[in-house]
């Protein structure tokens, strides 16, 4: 049984930083593309960032987070990270971690089979 669990969300002031973590079990972590999506109230789910490992390591960032967020993964720990800096109110959303066997851009939620329950990020201005 595959389980995906996010952590690290919270309330932060504008300009601050947070680091999200995501652990995945029940799958061969290194074989999967991993992604972060977010969804704010009344808005569609947005692909934030993604990373794949094989055959080469490739990362992707949405335009709204490029230069501020950094995605990384520790395959030995089955863990995905999202370092978020220079946060602003527009970053307020529920953040979801997802695992998928297909690497395709732009990010599509339908390409990712396994999802966590989400972790809330709230940025106060």
Coordinates of N, CA and C in Angstrom, one line a residue:
X1 N 0.8 -1.2 0.0 CA 0.0 0.0 0.0 C 0.9 1.2 0.0
X2 N 0.6 2.1 -1.0 CA 1.4 3.3 -1.1 C 0.9 4.4 -0.1
X3 N 1.8 5.0 0.6 CA 1.4 6.1 1.5 C 2.3 7.3 1.2
X4 N 1.7 8.5 1.1 CA 2.4 9.7 0.9 C 2.0 10.7 2.0
X5 N 3.0 11.2 2.7 CA 2.6 12.1 3.8 C 3.5 13.4 3.8
X6 N 2.8 14.5 3.8 CA 3.5 15.8 3.8 C 3.6 16.3 5.2
X7 N 4.6 17.2 5.4 CA 4.7 17.9 6.7 C 5.4 19.2 6.4
X8 N 5.4 20.1 7.4 CA 6.2 21.3 7.4 C 5.4 22.6 7.1
X9 N 4.1 22.4 6.8 CA 3.4 23.6 6.6 C 3.2 24.4 7.8
X10 N 2.6 25.6 7.7 CA 2.4 26.5 8.9 C 2.1 27.9 8.5
X11 N 2.1 28.8 9.4 CA 1.9 30.2 9.3 C 3.2 30.9 9.3
X12 N 3.4 31.8 8.3 CA 4.7 32.5 8.2 C 4.4 33.9 7.7
X13 N 5.2 34.8 8.1 CA 5.1 36.2 7.6 C 5.6 36.3 6.2
X14 N 5.1 37.3 5.5 CA 5.6 37.6 4.1 C 7.1 37.8 4.2
X15 N 7.8 37.2 3.2 CA 9.3 37.3 3.2 C 10.0 36.2 3.9
X16 N 9.2 35.4 4.6 CA 9.8 34.3 5.4 C 10.0 33.1 4.6
X17 N 10.4 32.0 5.2 CA 10.7 30.7 4.6 C 10.0 29.6 5.3
X18 N 9.8 28.5 4.6 CA 9.3 27.2 5.1 C 10.0 26.1 4.3
X19 N 10.1 25.0 4.9 CA 10.5 23.8 4.2 C 9.5 22.7 4.3
X20 N 9.0 22.3 3.2 CA 8.0 21.2 3.3 C 8.8 19.9 3.0
X21 N 8.3 18.8 3.7 CA 8.8 17.5 3.5 C 7.7 16.5 3.1
X22 N 8.1 15.5 2.4 CA 7.1 14.5 1.9 C 7.8 13.1 2.0
X23 N 7.2 12.2 2.7 CA 7.8 10.9 2.7 C 6.8 9.9 2.0
X24 N 7.4 9.0 1.2 CA 6.5 8.1 0.4 C 7.0 6.7 0.8
X25 N 6.0 5.8 1.0 CA 6.3 4.4 1.3 C 5.5 3.5 0.4
X26 N 5.9 2.3 0.3 CA 5.1 1.3 -0.5 C 5.4 1.4 -2.0
X27 N 6.4 2.2 -2.3 CA 6.8 2.2 -3.7 C 8.3 2.4 -3.8
X28 N 8.9 2.1 -5.0 CA 10.3 2.3 -5.2 C 10.6 3.7 -5.6
X29 N 10.9 4.5 -4.5 CA 10.9 5.9 -4.6 C 11.7 6.5 -5.8
X30 N 12.9 5.9 -6.0 CA 13.8 6.4 -7.0 C 13.2 6.2 -8.4
X31 N 12.2 5.4 -8.6 CA 11.7 5.2 -9.9 C 10.6 6.2 -10.3
X32 N 10.2 7.0 -9.3 CA 9.0 7.9 -9.5 C 9.4 9.3 -9.7
X33 N 8.7 10.0 -10.6 CA 8.8 11.5 -10.6 C 8.0 11.9 -9.4
X34 N 8.5 13.0 -8.7 CA 7.8 13.5 -7.5 C 7.5 15.0 -7.8
X35 N 6.4 15.4 -7.3 CA 5.9 16.8 -7.6 C 5.2 17.4 -6.4
X36 N 5.2 18.7 -6.4 CA 4.4 19.5 -5.5 C 3.4 20.3 -6.3
X37 N 2.2 20.1 -5.8 CA 1.1 20.9 -6.3 C 0.5 21.8 -5.2
X38 N -0.2 22.8 -5.6 CA -0.9 23.6 -4.5 C -2.3 24.0 -5.0
X39 N -3.1 24.3 -4.1 CA -4.5 24.7 -4.4 C -5.0 25.7 -3.4
X40 N -5.3 26.9 -3.8 CA -5.8 27.9 -3.0 C -7.3 27.9 -3.1
X41 N -8.0 28.4 -2.1 CA -9.5 28.4 -2.1 C -10.0 29.1 -3.4
X42 N -10.9 28.4 -4.1 CA -11.5 29.0 -5.2 C -10.7 29.0 -6.5
X43 N -9.5 28.3 -6.4 CA -8.6 28.3 -7.5 C -8.3 26.8 -7.9
X44 N -7.9 26.6 -9.2 CA -7.5 25.3 -9.6 C -6.2 24.9 -9.0
X45 N -6.0 23.5 -9.0 CA -4.8 23.0 -8.5 C -3.7 23.4 -9.5
X46 N -2.5 23.8 -8.9 CA -1.4 24.3 -9.7 C -0.2 23.5 -9.5
X47 N 0.5 23.2 -10.6 CA 1.8 22.4 -10.4 C 2.9 23.4 -10.0
X48 N 3.5 23.2 -8.9 CA 4.5 24.1 -8.4 C 5.9 23.7 -8.8
X49 N 6.2 22.5 -8.6 CA 7.6 22.0 -8.9 C 7.6 20.5 -9.0
X50 N 8.6 20.0 -9.7 CA 8.7 18.5 -9.8 C 10.2 18.1 -10.0
X51 N 10.5 16.9 -9.8 CA 11.8 16.4 -9.9 C 11.8 14.9 -10.3
X52 N 12.6 14.5 -11.2 CA 12.8 13.1 -11.5 C 14.2 12.7 -11.4
X53 N 14.4 11.5 -11.3 CA 15.8 11.0 -10.9 C 16.4 10.2 -12.1
X54 N 15.6 9.3 -12.7 CA 16.2 8.5 -13.7 C 15.6 8.8 -15.1
X55 N 16.3 8.7 -16.2 CA 17.8 8.4 -16.3 C 18.7 9.5 -15.9
X56 N 18.2 10.7 -15.9 CA 19.0 11.9 -15.4 C 18.1 12.7 -14.5
X57 N 18.7 13.4 -13.6 CA 18.0 14.3 -12.7 C 17.6 15.6 -13.3
X58 N 16.3 15.8 -13.3 CA 15.7 17.0 -13.9 C 14.7 17.6 -12.9
X59 N 14.8 18.9 -12.9 CA 13.8 19.7 -12.0 C 13.0 20.6 -12.9
X60 N 11.8 20.9 -12.3 CA 10.9 21.9 -13.0 C 10.3 22.8 -11.9
X61 N 10.2 24.1 -12.3 CA 9.5 25.0 -11.4 C 8.5 25.8 -12.2
X62 N 7.4 26.1 -11.6 CA 6.4 26.9 -12.2 C 6.9 28.4 -12.2
X63 N 6.4 29.2 -13.1 CA 6.9 30.6 -13.2 C 6.7 31.4 -11.9
X64 N 5.6 31.1 -11.2 CA 5.3 31.9 -10.0 C 6.3 31.6 -8.9
X65 N 7.0 30.5 -8.9 CA 7.9 30.2 -7.8 C 9.4 30.1 -8.2
X66 N 9.6 30.2 -9.5 CA 11.0 30.1 -10.0 C 11.9 31.2 -9.3
X67 N 13.1 30.7 -8.8 CA 14.0 31.6 -8.1 C 13.7 31.7 -6.7
X68 N 12.6 31.2 -6.2 CA 12.3 31.3 -4.7 C 12.2 30.0 -4.1
X69 N 11.7 29.0 -4.8 CA 11.5 27.6 -4.3 C 12.6 26.7 -4.8
X70 N 13.0 25.7 -4.0 CA 14.0 24.7 -4.5 C 13.4 23.3 -4.1
X71 N 13.4 22.5 -5.1 CA 12.9 21.1 -4.8 C 14.1 20.2 -4.7
X72 N 14.1 19.2 -3.9 CA 15.2 18.2 -3.8 C 14.6 16.9 -3.3
X73 N 15.4 15.9 -3.4 CA 14.9 14.6 -2.9 C 16.1 13.8 -2.3
X74 N 15.8 13.0 -1.4 CA 16.7 12.1 -0.8 C 16.2 10.7 -1.0
X75 N 16.7 10.0 -2.0 CA 16.2 8.7 -2.4 C 16.4 7.7 -1.3
X76 N 17.5 7.8 -0.5 CA 17.8 6.9 0.6 C 16.8 7.0 1.7
X77 N 16.2 8.1 1.8 CA 15.2 8.3 2.9 C 13.8 8.4 2.3
X78 N 13.6 8.1 1.0 CA 12.3 8.2 0.4 C 11.6 9.5 0.7
X79 N 12.3 10.6 0.7 CA 11.8 11.9 1.1 C 12.0 13.0 0.0
X80 N 11.0 13.8 -0.2 CA 11.0 14.9 -1.1 C 10.9 16.2 -0.2
X81 N 11.6 17.2 -0.7 CA 11.6 18.5 0.0 C 11.2 19.6 -0.9
X82 N 10.7 20.7 -0.3 CA 10.4 21.9 -1.0 C 10.8 23.0 -0.1
X83 N 12.0 23.7 -0.4 CA 12.4 24.8 0.3 C 11.8 26.1 -0.3
X84 N 11.0 26.8 0.5 CA 10.3 27.9 0.0 C 10.8 29.2 0.7
X85 N 11.3 30.1 -0.1 CA 11.9 31.4 0.4 C 11.1 32.5 -0.2
X86 N 11.3 33.7 0.4 CA 10.6 34.9 0.0 C 9.1 34.7 -0.3
X87 N 8.5 34.1 0.7 CA 7.1 33.8 0.6 C 6.2 35.0 0.6
X88 N 5.1 35.0 -0.2 CA 4.2 36.1 -0.2 C 2.8 35.6 -0.1
X89 N 1.8 36.5 0.0 CA 0.5 36.1 0.3 C -0.1 35.2 -0.8
X90 N 0.4 35.3 -2.0 CA -0.1 34.5 -3.2 C 0.4 33.0 -3.1
X91 N 1.3 32.8 -2.2 CA 1.7 31.4 -1.9 C 0.8 30.6 -1.0
X92 N -0.1 31.3 -0.4 CA -1.0 30.7 0.6 C -1.9 29.7 -0.1
X93 N -1.8 28.4 0.3 CA -2.5 27.3 -0.3 C -2.3 26.1 0.5
X94 N -3.1 25.0 0.1 CA -2.8 23.7 0.5 C -1.8 23.1 -0.4
X95 N -0.7 22.6 0.1 CA 0.4 22.0 -0.7 C 0.3 20.5 -0.7
X96 N 0.3 19.9 -1.9 CA 0.2 18.4 -2.0 C 1.5 17.9 -2.6
X97 N 1.9 16.7 -2.1 CA 3.0 16.0 -2.7 C 2.4 14.8 -3.5
X98 N 3.0 14.5 -4.6 CA 2.4 13.5 -5.5 C 3.6 12.7 -6.1
X99 N 3.3 11.4 -6.4 CA 4.3 10.5 -7.1 C 3.6 10.0 -8.3
X100 N 4.4 10.0 -9.4 CA 3.9 9.5 -10.7 C 5.0 8.8 -11.5
X101 N 4.6 7.9 -12.3 CA 5.5 7.1 -13.1 C 5.8 7.8 -14.5
X102 N 5.2 8.9 -14.8 CA 5.4 9.6 -16.0 C 6.0 11.0 -15.8
X103 N 6.9 11.3 -16.6 CA 7.5 12.7 -16.5 C 7.0 13.4 -17.7
X104 N 6.2 14.4 -17.5 CA 5.7 15.2 -18.6 C 5.5 16.7 -18.1
X105 N 5.8 17.6 -19.0 CA 5.6 19.0 -18.7 C 4.7 19.6 -19.8
X106 N 3.8 20.6 -19.4 CA 3.7 21.1 -18.0 C 3.1 20.1 -17.1
X107 N 3.2 20.3 -15.8 CA 2.7 19.3 -14.8 C 1.2 19.2 -15.0
X108 N 0.8 17.9 -14.9 CA -0.6 17.6 -15.0 C -1.0 16.7 -13.8
X109 N -1.9 17.1 -13.0 CA -2.3 16.3 -11.8 C -2.6 14.9 -12.2
X110 N -3.2 14.7 -13.3 CA -3.6 13.3 -13.8 C -2.5 12.4 -14.0
X111 N -1.3 12.9 -14.2 CA -0.1 12.1 -14.4 C 0.4 11.5 -13.1
X112 N -0.1 11.9 -12.0 CA 0.4 11.5 -10.7 C -0.6 10.6 -10.0
X113 N -0.2 9.4 -9.7 CA -1.2 8.4 -9.2 C -1.3 8.5 -7.7
X114 N -0.3 8.9 -7.0 CA -0.3 8.8 -5.5 C -0.2 10.2 -4.9
X115 N -1.1 10.5 -4.0 CA -1.1 11.8 -3.4 C -1.2 11.8 -1.9
X116 N -0.6 12.8 -1.3 CA -0.8 13.0 0.2 C -2.0 13.7 0.5
X117 N -2.3 14.0 1.7 CA -3.5 14.7 2.2 C -3.3 16.2 2.2
X118 N -2.0 16.6 2.0 CA -1.8 18.1 1.9 C -1.3 18.6 3.3
X119 N -0.6 19.7 3.1 CA -0.2 20.5 4.3 C -0.4 22.0 4.0
X120 N -1.0 22.7 4.9 CA -1.4 24.1 4.7 C -0.3 25.0 4.9
X121 N -0.1 25.9 4.0 CA 0.8 27.0 4.1 C 0.0 28.3 4.0
X122 N 0.2 29.1 5.1 CA -0.5 30.4 5.1 C 0.6 31.5 5.3
X123 N 0.6 32.5 4.4 CA 1.5 33.6 4.5 C 0.8 34.9 4.8
X124 N 1.1 35.5 5.9 CA 0.5 36.7 6.4 C 1.2 37.9 5.8
X125 N 0.5 38.9 5.4 CA 1.1 40.1 4.8 C 1.2 41.2 5.8

